[in-house]
Amino acid sequence: MLILARRIGESIVIGDQVEVSVVDIKGDQVKLGISAPRSVPVFRREVYQAIQEENRRAAAAAPGALPRLEGLAMRDPRAR
Amino acid sequence: MRVLTRPYGEIDLDERQRIGLPWGLLGFEDLHDWVLLDAAQPPFIWLQSLERPEIAFVLIDPLVFRPDYAPNADPAEVAGLELAAPDDALVFVIVTVPAEGARMTANLQGPLLINRRTRTGCQVVSTDPRWGVRHVIADELAARRASAC
């Protein structure tokens, strides 16, 4: 892993389309600014992993066992 | 078109039920071709992969149990959908159905936005700290009933 020291206001460039800059540092927290094209998704690692993991759980769930939701006001989402 | 579905086997579906997810879903980035179909148990909807018949997700309109829900995704993430108006977006969340079916949860942090005109969608990450990946739908409904009294 490449390790670089940067100060507030400095940045690093990855390839020709991604730039990561250090916006602020407070205690043990660093605020980063990231500019990247739309084709490069940027996520906090833990959020990305949580959603990925939940998608896998959802896909593995039993399809035959869809229960009824009691006390539900029915509406058609496509009628919005 | 004839489609092999995980919940109902091979069935006839309309071409207009077809949805493109150019970036797939997180963890399923290579699956781009899908169909939406009503589940036999409303208000659930199935999102069925056309490329892998064994892959299907249960979706629900989050407003059914969280009338205050809004995806609040980074505008840059939604830009790829080319929404001409906010009304063009259909919002669904993915439901996880455990084996016993009792404590179904919905992922409000990773909603699925679909442009109803282009039938193109993407899963976005909500920046709203209220939304997590496992909201128990029954609890949300109970909380809503309690607050209505």
PDB file of C-alpha atoms in Angstrom, chain A residues 38-39 42-44 47-48 50-80, chain B residues 6 23 26-29 38 41-46 57-58 61 63-64 76-77 91 94-97 99 101 104-105 109-110 116 123 125 133-134 141 145:
ATOM      1  CA  ARG A  38     -20.264   9.126 -12.102  1.00  0.00           C
ATOM      2  CA  SER A  39     -18.901   5.804 -13.388  1.00  0.00           C
ATOM      3  CA  VAL A  42     -17.650   6.290  -3.999  1.00  0.00           C
ATOM      4  CA  PHE A  43     -18.952   4.888  -0.720  1.00  0.00           C
ATOM      5  CA  ARG A  44     -17.932   4.731   2.909  1.00  0.00           C
ATOM      6  CA  VAL A  47     -21.982   1.416   4.336  1.00  0.00           C
ATOM      7  CA  TYR A  48     -21.098  -0.217   1.027  1.00  0.00           C
ATOM      8  CA  ALA A  50     -23.588  -3.404   4.830  1.00  0.00           C
ATOM      9  CA  ILE A  51     -25.779  -2.910   1.747  1.00  0.00           C
ATOM     10  CA  GLN A  52     -23.913  -5.532  -0.257  1.00  0.00           C
ATOM     11  CA  GLU A  53     -24.287  -8.020   2.595  1.00  0.00           C
ATOM     12  CA  GLU A  54     -27.996  -7.199   3.011  1.00  0.00           C
ATOM     13  CA  ASN A  55     -28.575  -7.715  -0.734  1.00  0.00           C
ATOM     14  CA  ARG A  56     -26.975 -11.156  -0.457  1.00  0.00           C
ATOM     15  CA  ARG A  57     -29.168 -12.033   2.526  1.00  0.00           C
ATOM     16  CA  ALA A  58     -32.259 -10.803   0.676  1.00  0.00           C
ATOM     17  CA  ALA A  59     -31.436 -12.883  -2.408  1.00  0.00           C
ATOM     18  CA  ALA A  60     -30.945 -15.991  -0.274  1.00  0.00           C
ATOM     19  CA  ALA A  61     -34.248 -15.603   1.586  1.00  0.00           C
ATOM     20  CA  ALA A  62     -37.048 -18.126   1.214  1.00  0.00           C
ATOM     21  CA  PRO A  63     -39.217 -17.017  -1.716  1.00  0.00           C
ATOM     22  CA  GLY A  64     -42.234 -19.176  -0.909  1.00  0.00           C
ATOM     23  CA  ALA A  65     -42.757 -17.679   2.519  1.00  0.00           C
ATOM     24  CA  LEU A  66     -44.069 -14.193   1.758  1.00  0.00           C
ATOM     25  CA  PRO A  67     -46.406 -13.465   4.653  1.00  0.00           C
ATOM     26  CA  ARG A  68     -49.394 -11.164   4.636  1.00  0.00           C
ATOM     27  CA  LEU A  69     -48.866  -7.761   6.182  1.00  0.00           C
ATOM     28  CA  GLU A  70     -51.674  -7.230   8.663  1.00  0.00           C
ATOM     29  CA  GLY A  71     -53.267  -3.838   9.130  1.00  0.00           C
ATOM     30  CA  LEU A  72     -51.846  -2.404   5.981  1.00  0.00           C
ATOM     31  CA  ALA A  73     -53.403   0.369   3.946  1.00  0.00           C
ATOM     32  CA  MET A  74     -53.103  -0.918   0.399  1.00  0.00           C
ATOM     33  CA  ARG A  75     -51.842   1.405  -2.255  1.00  0.00           C
ATOM     34  CA  ASP A  76     -50.397   0.928  -5.673  1.00  0.00           C
ATOM     35  CA  PRO A  77     -46.844   2.314  -5.743  1.00  0.00           C
ATOM     36  CA  ARG A  78     -47.095   2.854  -9.467  1.00  0.00           C
ATOM     37  CA  ALA A  79     -50.144   5.083  -9.013  1.00  0.00           C
ATOM     38  CA  ARG A  80     -47.925   7.788  -7.541  1.00  0.00           C
TER      39      ARG A  80
ATOM     40  CA  ARG B   6     -37.854 -17.933  -9.060  1.00  0.00           C
ATOM     41  CA  TRP B  23     -24.826  -0.794 -12.541  1.00  0.00           C
ATOM     42  CA  LEU B  26     -24.415  -3.917  -4.813  1.00  0.00           C
ATOM     43  CA  GLY B  27     -22.952  -7.408  -4.705  1.00  0.00           C
ATOM     44  CA  PHE B  28     -24.729  -8.244  -8.006  1.00  0.00           C
ATOM     45  CA  GLU B  29     -23.007  -5.746 -10.288  1.00  0.00           C
ATOM     46  CA  ASP B  38     -46.562  -8.149  -8.696  1.00  0.00           C
ATOM     47  CA  GLN B  41     -49.256 -11.274  -1.857  1.00  0.00           C
ATOM     48  CA  PRO B  42     -49.654  -7.511  -2.290  1.00  0.00           C
ATOM     49  CA  PRO B  43     -48.113  -5.044  -1.702  1.00  0.00           C
ATOM     50  CA  PHE B  44     -44.945  -7.011  -2.443  1.00  0.00           C
ATOM     51  CA  ILE B  45     -43.296  -6.911  -5.832  1.00  0.00           C
ATOM     52  CA  TRP B  46     -40.696  -9.269  -7.254  1.00  0.00           C
ATOM     53  CA  PHE B  57     -35.615  -9.955  -4.749  1.00  0.00           C
ATOM     54  CA  VAL B  58     -38.754  -8.978  -2.889  1.00  0.00           C
ATOM     55  CA  ASP B  61     -42.940   0.642  -1.643  1.00  0.00           C
ATOM     56  CA  LEU B  63     -44.228   4.598   1.952  1.00  0.00           C
ATOM     57  CA  VAL B  64     -46.507   1.660   2.815  1.00  0.00           C
ATOM     58  CA  ALA B  76     -24.468  12.762  -8.211  1.00  0.00           C
ATOM     59  CA  GLU B  77     -25.517   9.151  -7.651  1.00  0.00           C
ATOM     60  CA  VAL B  91     -38.811   4.221  -5.188  1.00  0.00           C
ATOM     61  CA  ILE B  94     -35.473  -4.506  -0.871  1.00  0.00           C
ATOM     62  CA  VAL B  95     -37.103  -6.805   1.674  1.00  0.00           C
ATOM     63  CA  THR B  96     -35.276  -9.625   3.430  1.00  0.00           C
ATOM     64  CA  VAL B  97     -37.669 -12.471   4.238  1.00  0.00           C
ATOM     65  CA  ALA B  99     -37.237 -18.490   6.670  1.00  0.00           C
ATOM     66  CA  GLY B 101     -41.321 -15.045   7.544  1.00  0.00           C
ATOM     67  CA  MET B 104     -39.205  -9.314   7.589  1.00  0.00           C
ATOM     68  CA  THR B 105     -36.830  -6.398   7.292  1.00  0.00           C
ATOM     69  CA  GLN B 109     -30.398   2.663   3.370  1.00  0.00           C
ATOM     70  CA  GLY B 110     -29.995   1.167  -0.105  1.00  0.00           C
ATOM     71  CA  ARG B 116     -40.434   5.061 -14.996  1.00  0.00           C
ATOM     72  CA  GLN B 123     -29.519   1.157  -6.175  1.00  0.00           C
ATOM     73  CA  VAL B 125     -26.941   4.809  -0.882  1.00  0.00           C
ATOM     74  CA  VAL B 133     -30.292  -1.754   6.195  1.00  0.00           C
ATOM     75  CA  ARG B 134     -32.659  -3.692   8.506  1.00  0.00           C
ATOM     76  CA  LEU B 141     -46.210  -0.525  11.145  1.00  0.00           C
ATOM     77  CA  ARG B 145     -50.385   2.709  14.489  1.00  0.00           C
TER      78      ARG B 145
END
